[in-house]
Amino acid sequence: MSSNSWADVSESERAPSGGGWGYSRPSRTNYVPPHLRSRTPSSEFVAPSPGNNDRGGYGGANSGYGGRGQGYGGRGSGYGGRGGPVGGWNARSGGWDRRDTETNPFGNDGNADPAVNEQENTVINFEAYEDIPIETSGDNVPPPVNTFAEIDLGEALNLNIQRCKYVKPTPVQRNAIPILAAGRDLMACAQTGSGKTAAFCFPIISGIMKDQHIERPHGVRGVYPLAVILSPTRELACQIHDEARKFSYQTGVKVVVAYGGTPVNQQIRELERGVDILVATPGRLNDLLERGRVSLQMVRFLALDEADRMLDMGFEPQIRKIVQQMDMPPPGVRQTMLFSATFPREIQRLASDFLSNYIFLAVGRVGSSTDLIVQRVEFVHDSDKRSHLMDLLHAQRENGNQGKQALTLVFVETKKGADSLENWLCINGFPATTIHGDRSQQEREVALRSFKTGRTPILVATDVAARGLDIPHVAHVVNFDLPNDIDDYVHRIGRTGRAGNSGLATAFFNDNNTTMAKPLAELMQEANQEVPDWLTRYASRASFGGGKNRRSGGRFGGRDFRRESFSRGGGGADYYGGGGGYGGVPGGGYGAMPGGYGPVPGGGYGNVPGGGYAPYGRGGGAYYGPGGYGTVPNQGYGPGVASAWD
Ligand SMILES: Nc1ncnc2c1ncn2[C@@H]1O[C@H](COP(=O)(O)OP(=O)(O)OP(=O)(O)O)[C@@H](O)[C@H]1O
């Protein structure tokens, strides 16, 4: 395969000014870093508005869109469009070289010296990613790469990739990075835990590194990030910030995070020390914009992580405000990238407002869960849920599956329910903590740390922890209360089974969840999971079939909505690929389990021939026997096999 260096980008895609990404490249002396700028006596930065175009706004004479001197779209030296960057590498030594003082984000494991880290990342099971169906649609899609080396990311970033022990790109990285590196907009859908964060961070960081002399407006106060990454939750924003700091270590690219629930002035001070990449939650970013402390006029890269959530009803107005009503360059000038594991069709349609001539990428079946997660669903009445959970936890404990190496994440519907369940678990000898929207940010952060370190190996959470969080050793996700939306279920269970590892997800289902029966049964079937007969029966009852199944078409999965809108069955390969797929679980999948679950007559755990989930059936053997979960070749939790329960 030919290399996909940025130097290969076609002439027509390049910025008209010939200046890399179309940025002005004034002499270094013009550049004033924010921390110096804020010290100069100057007028206050005013966030541009339609009636205020004289500074920084669209059409302004000096720095606005269409401005002739230095502005976006300006002739000669303007921010005149996008394209693959050209020109040499840069560690951003002009302006704010902070490499000497930068703390090492790799910490003690660290390994700031990549030579120490030559060993392959043994955590990721790359076999699990072979044969994964991939679909791209859009014009002139850049070809995928097989190695990071094929992409011209820059030496400093390559060293950090080594420090992270990423040896090979994951499928979403193989496909998304060349697309983004070529300057294209992207809507990318890839399964939970498959490495989407790096897929959008790498091109952003290397894109910024490529620009030697980005000129930010000076003489006015304000902070001018070059990239904005938005995340729906504070914890996820922090996690992306931590990751991005590792990736940008010693590159001179500065990453700052801003999120609610913490003092805004502290964040403003941090921002004023300089920012290239701003990771933020929408509420806090709007606050900063309204205060006139941040300007988006220099933004070249916009990434929405969990993009479907960001454009869902709750967040959409805030996102529109940030992206369309402030001073952010429009689509086509900035580069926009949307990532999620789920992309309902109506959200895709909405999202297309933010994109320009974009490529749609689906890695795996859109909105599907990964085969790496064993999914079980049990019929449990509300009144029995606690004792049922207790049974599961006792079983784990008896099998030695607890503590730091086997964390359990329990999802509930309400904040009150979370507190009450946490309390009950603690009273009953299971150290637990909780995270939900009624807790202070400090409490949330303490809880998450306590869970990650295994001090409290059970975390009871609302949906605030459903998306994006990458917590090693989450071995079991329990949907104590099922969500009302199948996509939320996909994200919740995706807290386990990450980066090629196996995981277990158990859902408690009862008559309150009938609308979920059909989408849940379909999802499980798609992921090669054993669907209990009783669930199939629920799913087949017409009155229960509706559900909040937002998936497109008659077929489970969904795809680029443009294809569905514009072609009727004719064009395009079908990427669903059938069978096989992600986990490649041999032998009919996990626990080809005769007998049923729960209330099914003649079924239930205890009746699983040859096995049974201790303490329900202590026979050992085929399924959840003592000594480990299952005997699925390569992937299972059987004795002697590296197990998520170790
Ligand atoms: N190329 C790689 N090699 C090894 N490990 C990787 C690679 N890329 C990512 N990872 C690791 O895989 C894990 C999952 O990555 P990440 O959190 O980006 O997943 P995601 O696709 O964003 O998941 P979600 O949909 O839940 O947000 C992380 O621990 C990350 O460090």
XYZ file of C-alpha atoms and ligand atoms in Angstrom:
677
model
C 0.000 0.000 0.000
C 1.253 3.381 -0.821
C 2.168 5.640 1.919
C -0.385 8.135 2.877
C 1.912 10.924 3.761
C 0.397 14.308 3.945
C 2.767 15.340 1.269
C 0.710 13.152 -1.051
C -2.418 15.186 -0.649
C -3.599 16.404 -3.988
C -2.927 19.931 -5.022
C -6.585 20.733 -5.265
C -7.105 19.975 -1.620
C -4.432 22.318 -0.474
C -5.103 25.696 0.918
C -5.201 28.408 -1.681
C -2.532 30.360 0.084
C -0.157 27.459 -0.187
C 0.486 27.839 3.479
C -0.174 24.415 4.871
C -3.607 24.382 6.396
C -4.283 27.745 5.000
C -3.136 29.572 8.045
C -1.309 32.778 7.832
C 2.332 32.318 8.404
C 3.642 35.625 9.500
C 7.106 36.139 10.829
C 7.803 34.763 14.258
C 8.057 38.211 15.716
C 4.363 38.689 15.136
C 3.505 35.864 17.397
C 2.532 36.707 20.930
C 1.730 33.808 23.161
C -1.355 34.174 25.313
C 0.474 34.442 28.616
C 2.364 37.489 27.375
C -0.626 38.889 25.608
C -2.685 38.941 28.723
C -0.065 41.035 30.493
C -0.014 43.757 27.919
C -2.349 46.605 28.651
C -5.069 46.035 26.172
C -8.719 46.191 25.661
C -10.833 43.322 26.870
C -11.529 40.587 24.368
C -15.099 40.771 23.226
C -16.742 37.671 21.928
C -17.837 38.397 18.401
C -21.469 38.739 17.652
C -23.314 39.604 14.475
C -23.262 43.239 15.447
C -19.708 43.271 16.565
C -17.528 42.537 13.661
C -14.774 44.951 14.122
C -12.554 42.634 16.086
C -12.222 39.003 15.540
C -15.618 38.572 13.999
C -16.617 37.439 10.552
C -15.855 40.023 7.992
C -13.725 42.129 10.293
C -11.102 44.259 8.697
C -8.193 42.757 10.551
C -8.896 39.324 11.749
C -12.339 38.261 10.735
C -13.504 35.953 8.025
C -12.982 37.534 4.726
C -10.717 40.148 6.188
C -8.056 41.005 3.721
C -5.092 41.213 6.010
C -4.920 38.183 8.236
C -8.355 36.786 8.556
C -9.980 33.561 7.595
C -10.529 33.448 3.946
C -8.267 36.403 3.432
C -6.321 36.444 0.241
C -2.604 36.124 0.501
C -2.229 35.172 4.094
C -5.646 34.235 5.269
C -7.100 31.186 6.875
C -8.149 30.298 3.458
C -9.444 26.800 3.604
C -8.170 23.388 4.367
C -6.163 20.669 2.946
C -3.437 18.329 3.855
C -0.670 20.185 5.478
C 2.553 20.618 3.702
C 5.850 21.730 4.976
C 8.219 20.543 7.593
C 7.846 19.339 11.099
C 7.709 21.523 14.037
C 7.781 21.088 17.746
C 6.252 24.487 18.166
C 9.444 25.973 19.361
C 8.310 29.449 18.478
C 5.831 30.863 20.886
C 5.496 28.547 23.793
C 8.035 25.896 24.033
C 7.259 24.340 27.354
C 9.030 21.063 26.812
C 11.691 21.709 29.415
C 9.192 22.358 32.172
C 6.535 19.879 31.134
C 5.662 17.211 33.666
C 5.915 13.704 32.384
C 2.347 12.446 31.932
C 3.577 8.873 31.753
C 4.299 9.085 35.460
C 6.264 6.396 37.105
C 5.371 3.746 34.664
C 6.759 5.833 32.552
C 8.781 5.434 30.663
C 9.440 8.767 29.240
C 12.192 6.972 27.435
C 10.439 5.111 24.659
C 13.316 2.669 24.379
C 12.230 1.242 27.725
C 8.877 0.598 26.194
C 9.729 -1.368 23.186
C 7.718 -4.274 24.397
C 4.401 -4.632 22.651
C 1.271 -3.525 24.405
C 0.376 -6.909 25.710
C -2.989 -5.760 26.874
C -4.650 -5.434 23.519
C -5.787 -8.570 21.810
C -5.429 -7.679 18.192
C -6.728 -10.998 16.979
C -10.098 -9.801 18.132
C -10.003 -7.098 15.529
C -9.280 -9.168 12.467
C -12.111 -9.701 9.985
C -13.980 -6.753 11.283
C -16.364 -5.383 8.661
C -15.512 -1.875 7.585
C -17.509 0.499 5.461
C -16.600 3.914 4.242
C -18.666 6.205 2.092
C -18.065 9.625 0.657
C -15.888 11.040 -2.099
C -12.264 10.067 -2.601
C -11.750 8.176 0.600
C -8.043 8.005 1.497
C -6.907 4.384 1.816
C -6.316 2.828 5.226
C -2.862 2.184 6.626
C -1.513 -0.851 8.430
C 1.046 0.831 10.627
C 1.477 4.138 12.366
C 4.723 4.565 10.477
C 2.835 4.830 7.200
C 1.297 8.050 8.366
C 3.467 11.079 8.615
C 2.585 11.945 12.201
C 5.884 13.464 13.218
C 8.708 12.162 15.323
C 7.647 13.545 18.675
C 4.184 12.042 18.378
C 5.612 8.747 17.159
C 7.752 8.585 20.294
C 4.665 9.068 22.424
C 2.855 6.327 20.544
C 5.753 4.076 21.500
C 5.597 5.266 25.088
C 1.909 4.322 25.110
C 2.968 0.905 23.822
C 0.691 1.169 20.836
C 2.393 -1.081 18.347
C -0.292 -1.317 15.686
C -3.225 0.909 14.928
C -6.666 -0.495 15.729
C -9.099 -0.730 12.785
C -10.723 2.601 13.498
C -7.281 4.184 13.732
C -6.122 2.511 10.519
C -9.007 4.052 8.657
C -9.748 7.302 10.449
C -6.232 8.679 10.842
C -5.434 8.844 7.100
C -8.836 10.380 6.413
C -8.304 13.067 9.016
C -4.672 13.564 8.083
C -5.841 14.359 4.574
C -7.915 17.165 6.008
C -11.310 15.539 5.490
C -14.341 15.807 7.735
C -15.372 12.525 9.261
C -18.292 10.837 10.950
C -16.836 7.695 12.491
C -18.667 4.907 14.195
C -16.649 2.194 15.911
C -17.337 -0.135 18.755
C -16.722 0.740 22.369
C -13.162 0.363 23.549
C -11.701 0.223 20.055
C -9.387 3.234 20.282
C -11.396 6.171 18.984
C -9.677 8.679 21.282
C -6.300 8.238 19.624
C -8.004 8.184 16.219
C -9.011 11.815 16.604
C -6.171 13.002 18.855
C -3.265 11.940 16.644
C -4.290 13.913 13.541
C -5.149 16.964 15.634
C -1.811 16.963 17.426
C 0.226 16.345 14.314
C -1.805 18.921 12.383
C -0.980 21.538 14.980
C 2.667 20.482 15.052
C 2.829 20.985 11.319
C 2.022 24.640 11.602
C 5.136 26.514 12.452
C 3.808 29.971 12.800
C 0.193 30.152 13.650
C -0.666 33.687 14.301
C -3.145 34.367 16.984
C -4.721 37.794 17.173
C -2.900 40.009 19.571
C -3.598 43.212 21.326
C -6.763 41.738 22.715
C -7.317 39.520 25.680
C -8.639 36.090 25.137
C -7.612 32.569 24.592
C -7.485 31.140 21.112
C -7.421 27.367 20.976
C -6.642 25.762 17.650
C -8.623 22.646 18.429
C -11.687 21.987 20.521
C -12.677 18.524 21.696
C -16.113 18.330 23.295
C -17.257 15.589 25.607
C -20.610 15.042 27.302
C -19.299 14.374 30.806
C -16.676 15.906 33.034
C -15.001 12.605 33.754
C -14.690 11.827 30.082
C -13.288 15.297 29.412
C -10.638 14.651 32.079
C -9.831 11.270 30.582
C -9.446 12.681 27.066
C -7.266 15.438 28.505
C -5.036 12.858 30.213
C -4.744 10.845 27.012
C -4.111 13.873 24.834
C -1.406 15.074 27.234
C 0.391 11.767 26.811
C 0.111 11.905 23.060
C 1.349 15.501 22.961
C 4.185 15.130 25.461
C 7.271 16.982 24.271
C 5.578 18.100 21.087
C 5.062 21.640 22.332
C 1.322 21.257 21.805
C -0.509 22.298 24.932
C -3.728 20.641 26.025
C -6.026 22.210 28.621
C -9.291 20.913 30.043
C -12.299 22.969 31.144
C -15.359 21.436 32.759
C -18.103 22.332 35.183
C -18.237 21.772 38.916
C -14.787 23.271 39.486
C -13.771 26.925 39.982
C -13.868 28.687 36.644
C -11.181 31.216 37.545
C -8.618 28.523 38.045
C -9.405 27.167 34.587
C -9.208 30.628 33.074
C -5.762 31.121 34.597
C -4.652 27.815 33.160
C -6.054 28.718 29.754
C -4.282 32.056 29.798
C -0.992 30.278 30.189
C -1.545 29.022 26.670
C -3.704 26.438 24.964
C -3.613 24.667 21.647
C -6.155 21.938 22.287
C -9.083 22.712 24.553
C -10.956 19.686 25.866
C -14.241 20.830 27.355
C -17.757 20.020 28.380
C -20.308 22.159 26.519
C -21.718 23.971 29.566
C -18.364 25.206 30.791
C -17.217 26.167 27.321
C -20.360 28.235 26.806
C -19.688 29.918 30.111
C -16.149 30.803 29.040
C -17.404 32.063 25.687
C -20.059 34.205 27.301
C -17.488 35.694 29.638
C -15.427 36.551 26.587
C -12.482 34.574 27.920
C -12.200 32.198 25.026
C -12.478 32.864 21.326
C -13.047 30.101 18.822
C -11.954 32.089 15.807
C -8.689 30.192 15.411
C -10.257 26.764 15.693
C -9.107 24.493 12.904
C -10.158 21.193 14.422
C -13.439 20.406 16.099
C -13.974 16.934 17.548
C -17.165 15.739 19.179
C -16.585 12.581 21.149
C -19.761 10.615 21.829
C -21.131 12.759 19.034
C -24.610 11.231 18.987
C -25.013 12.070 22.652
C -23.739 15.582 22.037
C -26.362 16.121 19.381
C -29.162 14.451 21.265
C -31.908 16.654 22.630
C -30.185 17.436 25.909
C -27.039 18.901 24.424
C -27.937 20.013 20.925
C -28.784 23.664 21.726
C -25.503 24.102 23.582
C -23.538 22.522 20.779
C -25.266 24.638 18.154
C -24.461 27.714 20.172
C -20.788 26.828 20.406
C -20.384 25.681 16.849
C -22.763 27.918 14.933
C -23.458 31.037 16.950
C -20.087 32.129 18.250
C -16.984 32.863 16.253
C -15.979 29.370 15.198
C -14.988 29.064 11.536
C -17.687 27.362 9.472
C -17.599 23.805 8.117
C -15.203 23.615 5.232
C -12.852 26.023 6.935
C -12.467 24.129 10.163
C -12.098 20.350 10.083
C -14.840 18.516 11.935
C -14.719 14.980 13.280
C -17.548 13.153 14.990
C -16.952 9.890 16.825
C -19.192 7.457 18.638
C -20.055 3.786 18.940
C -23.653 4.550 18.025
C -25.094 6.863 15.408
C -28.876 6.811 15.066
C -30.071 7.952 11.702
C -31.822 11.106 12.858
C -28.693 12.165 14.698
C -26.625 11.540 11.589
C -28.949 13.819 9.705
C -28.581 16.538 12.348
C -24.838 16.069 12.467
C -24.472 16.656 8.769
C -25.163 20.364 9.458
C -21.776 20.538 11.109
C -19.818 18.761 8.428
C -18.551 19.513 4.962
C -18.206 16.856 2.269
C -17.574 14.293 4.949
C -16.613 10.676 4.928
C -18.686 8.198 6.870
C -16.730 5.369 8.447
C -18.285 2.369 10.149
C -15.971 -0.105 11.833
C -17.988 -3.101 12.863
C -21.718 -2.918 12.711
C -22.940 0.517 13.562
C -24.226 0.636 17.080
C -23.404 -2.969 17.764
C -21.803 -4.237 20.900
C -18.594 -6.137 20.635
C -18.483 -9.904 20.646
C -15.821 -9.564 23.288
C -18.512 -8.997 25.867
C -20.465 -11.977 27.118
C -23.990 -10.676 27.505
C -26.467 -12.293 29.817
C -29.970 -11.230 30.566
C -31.923 -12.503 33.521
C -35.535 -12.101 34.444
C -35.574 -10.474 37.874
C -38.511 -8.774 39.542
C -37.738 -5.393 41.062
C -38.205 -6.745 44.544
C -35.604 -9.457 43.938
C -32.936 -7.330 42.319
C -30.871 -6.700 45.409
C -30.703 -10.295 46.484
C -29.944 -11.322 42.941
C -27.094 -8.849 42.757
C -25.841 -10.129 46.057
C -25.815 -13.654 44.675
C -23.741 -12.530 41.719
C -21.295 -10.726 43.950
C -20.983 -13.680 46.316
C -20.339 -15.932 43.343
C -17.578 -13.649 42.144
C -16.088 -13.536 45.599
C -16.153 -17.299 45.966
C -14.335 -17.589 42.702
C -11.738 -15.170 43.903
C -12.918 -12.654 41.379
C -12.852 -9.414 43.221
C -10.626 -6.549 44.097
C -8.499 -4.429 41.871
C -8.376 -6.958 39.072
C -12.115 -7.499 38.835
C -14.141 -4.358 39.204
C -17.917 -4.390 38.974
C -19.889 -1.482 37.570
C -23.583 -1.436 38.431
C -25.916 0.849 36.481
C -29.118 2.113 38.040
C -31.752 4.495 36.804
C -31.867 7.211 39.459
C -29.437 9.134 41.623
C -31.437 8.233 44.712
C -31.410 4.627 43.688
C -27.644 4.794 43.304
C -27.104 6.158 46.819
C -29.454 3.688 48.351
C -27.924 0.666 46.592
C -24.413 1.795 47.447
C -25.383 2.109 51.082
C -26.983 -1.311 51.107
C -23.966 -2.940 49.476
C -21.599 -1.385 52.012
C -23.768 -2.544 54.899
C -23.685 -6.028 53.456
C -19.940 -6.196 53.268
C -19.329 -5.156 49.675
C -17.297 -1.942 49.557
C -18.978 0.281 46.997
C -19.047 3.873 45.944
C -21.274 5.867 43.660
C -21.151 8.417 40.900
C -24.099 10.486 39.723
C -25.150 14.025 38.963
C -26.158 14.980 42.491
C -22.680 14.417 43.865
C -20.185 17.248 43.930
C -17.450 17.086 41.342
C -14.926 16.416 44.050
C -16.992 13.503 45.342
C -17.324 12.182 41.809
C -13.609 12.301 41.251
C -12.831 10.676 44.594
C -15.361 7.929 43.831
C -13.873 7.223 40.432
C -10.359 7.059 41.829
C -11.465 4.777 44.621
C -13.084 2.465 42.086
C -10.134 2.475 39.702
C -7.680 1.638 42.444
C -9.899 -1.181 43.680
C -10.367 0.316 47.130
C -14.091 0.132 46.431
C -14.304 -2.484 43.687
C -17.998 -1.821 43.070
C -19.218 1.407 41.500
C -22.921 2.142 41.410
C -23.587 4.691 38.695
C -26.219 6.435 36.668
C -25.722 7.024 32.973
C -23.120 9.655 33.773
C -20.601 6.811 33.713
C -22.086 5.111 30.666
C -19.992 6.659 27.948
C -16.358 6.752 27.112
C -14.805 5.913 30.454
C -11.850 3.617 29.995
C -11.341 1.904 33.315
C -8.987 -1.046 33.238
C -10.174 -4.237 34.916
C -13.907 -3.594 34.752
C -14.754 -7.260 34.522
C -18.487 -7.123 35.016
C -21.145 -4.563 34.120
C -24.512 -5.122 35.740
C -27.558 -3.369 34.338
C -29.450 -3.448 37.612
C -31.982 -1.176 35.911
C -32.011 -1.434 32.140
C -31.945 1.857 30.233
C -34.817 2.775 27.902
C -32.603 3.118 24.896
C -30.624 0.316 23.345
C -27.798 2.673 22.438
C -27.365 3.536 26.110
C -27.155 -0.180 26.811
C -24.407 -0.523 24.178
C -22.355 2.213 25.800
C -22.925 0.930 29.330
C -21.800 -2.613 28.619
C -18.906 -1.157 26.662
C -17.244 -0.217 29.950
C -16.020 -3.803 29.923
C -14.534 -5.826 27.067
C -12.200 -3.034 25.992
C -9.076 -2.999 23.866
C -9.468 -6.593 22.830
C -10.163 -7.949 26.320
C -13.155 -10.022 27.271
C -15.839 -8.876 29.650
C -19.155 -9.873 31.126
C -22.404 -7.909 31.158
C -25.495 -8.982 33.068
C -28.855 -7.271 32.679
C -31.863 -7.608 34.964
C -35.002 -7.599 32.859
C -38.615 -7.575 33.981
C -42.035 -6.383 32.856
C -40.957 -2.759 33.195
C -38.492 -3.253 30.377
C -40.699 -4.799 27.750
C -39.973 -2.097 25.189
C -36.338 -3.117 25.330
C -37.064 -6.756 24.581
C -36.852 -6.513 20.820
C -33.807 -4.258 20.443
C -32.022 -6.175 23.172
C -32.717 -9.556 21.600
C -31.585 -8.240 18.215
C -28.449 -6.732 19.631
C -27.527 -9.932 21.422
C -28.148 -11.970 18.329
C -25.961 -9.654 16.277
C -23.188 -10.080 18.797
C -23.460 -13.879 18.659
C -24.892 -14.090 22.131
C -27.306 -16.683 23.387
C -30.736 -15.090 23.535
C -32.956 -16.706 26.165
C -36.208 -18.091 24.779
C -38.280 -16.057 27.146
C -36.687 -12.872 25.809
C -37.363 -13.954 22.245
C -40.962 -14.458 23.204
C -41.161 -10.991 24.733
C -39.508 -9.570 21.640
C -41.952 -11.247 19.300
C -45.013 -9.846 20.996
C -46.069 -7.025 18.743
C -47.088 -4.765 21.580
C -43.611 -5.011 23.049
C -41.830 -4.682 19.788
C -41.712 -0.930 19.424
C -39.263 0.100 22.023
C -37.072 3.041 21.579
C -35.263 1.429 18.793
C -33.839 4.229 16.792
C -31.970 2.045 14.436
C -32.362 2.600 10.814
C -33.858 0.501 8.132
C -35.389 -2.857 8.579
C -32.072 -4.283 9.374
C -30.330 -3.913 12.623
C -27.210 -1.906 12.472
C -27.690 1.207 10.436
C -25.282 2.830 8.054
C -24.484 6.140 6.442
C -27.873 7.804 6.323
C -26.931 9.466 3.025
C -26.948 6.066 1.378
C -30.335 5.272 2.728
C -31.675 8.604 1.616
C -30.203 8.634 -1.829
C -29.920 5.087 -2.934
C -32.559 2.481 -2.849
C -30.772 -0.762 -2.543
C -28.607 -0.359 -5.606
C -25.189 0.966 -4.800
C -22.644 0.217 -2.241
C -21.391 -2.947 -0.804
C -23.109 -4.393 2.138
C -20.698 -4.240 4.953
C -22.539 -6.243 7.473
C -20.628 -9.228 6.455
C -22.675 -11.563 8.575
C -21.310 -14.101 10.995
C -17.693 -13.996 11.900
C -16.797 -10.626 12.981
C -15.274 -9.043 15.870
C -14.651 -11.555 18.519
C -14.502 -14.479 16.192
C -15.747 -16.633 18.996
C -15.414 -20.186 17.916
C -17.882 -22.862 18.633
C -21.051 -20.863 18.508
C -20.004 -18.191 20.873
C -19.891 -17.885 24.552
C -21.669 -20.454 26.511
C -23.842 -22.167 23.997
C -26.076 -22.831 26.841
C -28.894 -25.281 26.739
C -31.633 -24.387 29.072
C -32.833 -20.980 29.822
C -32.467 -18.238 32.258
C -34.519 -17.262 35.201
C -38.161 -17.899 34.953
C -38.107 -20.213 32.023
C -39.617 -23.503 33.049
C -37.047 -26.183 33.065
C -34.285 -23.687 32.635
C -32.500 -21.368 34.897
C -28.970 -21.343 35.985
C -29.148 -24.344 38.169
C -30.277 -26.426 35.287
C -27.516 -25.716 32.914
C -26.253 -29.103 31.971
C -22.736 -29.727 32.961
C -22.211 -26.376 34.426
C -23.975 -23.571 36.012
C -22.961 -20.319 37.344
C -21.676 -20.876 40.826
C -23.351 -20.907 43.279
C -26.293 -21.877 41.140
C -24.746 -24.919 39.717
C -21.473 -26.162 40.987
C -20.968 -28.844 38.489
C -18.219 -27.007 36.726
C -17.530 -27.477 33.098
C -19.002 -25.900 30.131
C -20.189 -22.584 31.291
C -19.787 -20.637 34.443
C -18.195 -23.287 36.531
C -16.030 -22.873 39.573
C -12.526 -21.911 38.791
C -13.446 -19.605 36.023
C -16.004 -18.562 33.578
C -16.394 -20.882 30.716
C -14.041 -22.742 28.555
C -14.344 -20.750 25.422
C -11.122 -21.228 23.535
C -8.798 -18.253 23.583
C -11.211 -15.844 25.084
C -13.014 -17.426 27.928
C -12.488 -17.090 31.570
C -11.457 -20.643 32.058
C -8.752 -21.885 34.339
C -5.321 -21.294 33.010
C -6.488 -18.623 30.647
C -5.674 -15.053 31.451
C -8.902 -13.938 32.884
C -10.645 -10.744 33.548
C -11.339 -12.150 36.967
C -7.743 -12.841 37.909
N -3.301 1.114 18.882
C -3.493 0.756 20.139
N -2.732 -0.199 20.716
C -2.938 -0.569 21.999
N -3.883 -0.053 22.813
C -4.681 0.903 22.300
C -4.514 1.360 20.953
N -5.432 2.320 20.741
C -6.127 2.471 21.882
N -5.692 1.626 22.827
C -6.214 1.464 24.201
O -7.534 0.948 24.078
C -8.351 1.427 25.135
C -9.673 1.925 24.582
O -9.463 3.093 23.822
P -10.517 4.294 23.816
O -10.863 4.706 25.213
O -9.997 5.336 22.908
O -11.780 3.561 23.190
P -13.094 4.196 22.546
O -13.245 3.574 21.219
O -13.029 5.686 22.605
O -14.208 3.649 23.531
P -15.661 4.265 23.910
O -16.566 4.015 22.747
O -16.069 3.518 25.108
O -15.464 5.732 24.160
C -7.543 2.489 25.858
O -7.054 1.952 27.054
C -6.420 2.800 24.914
O -5.249 3.194 25.587
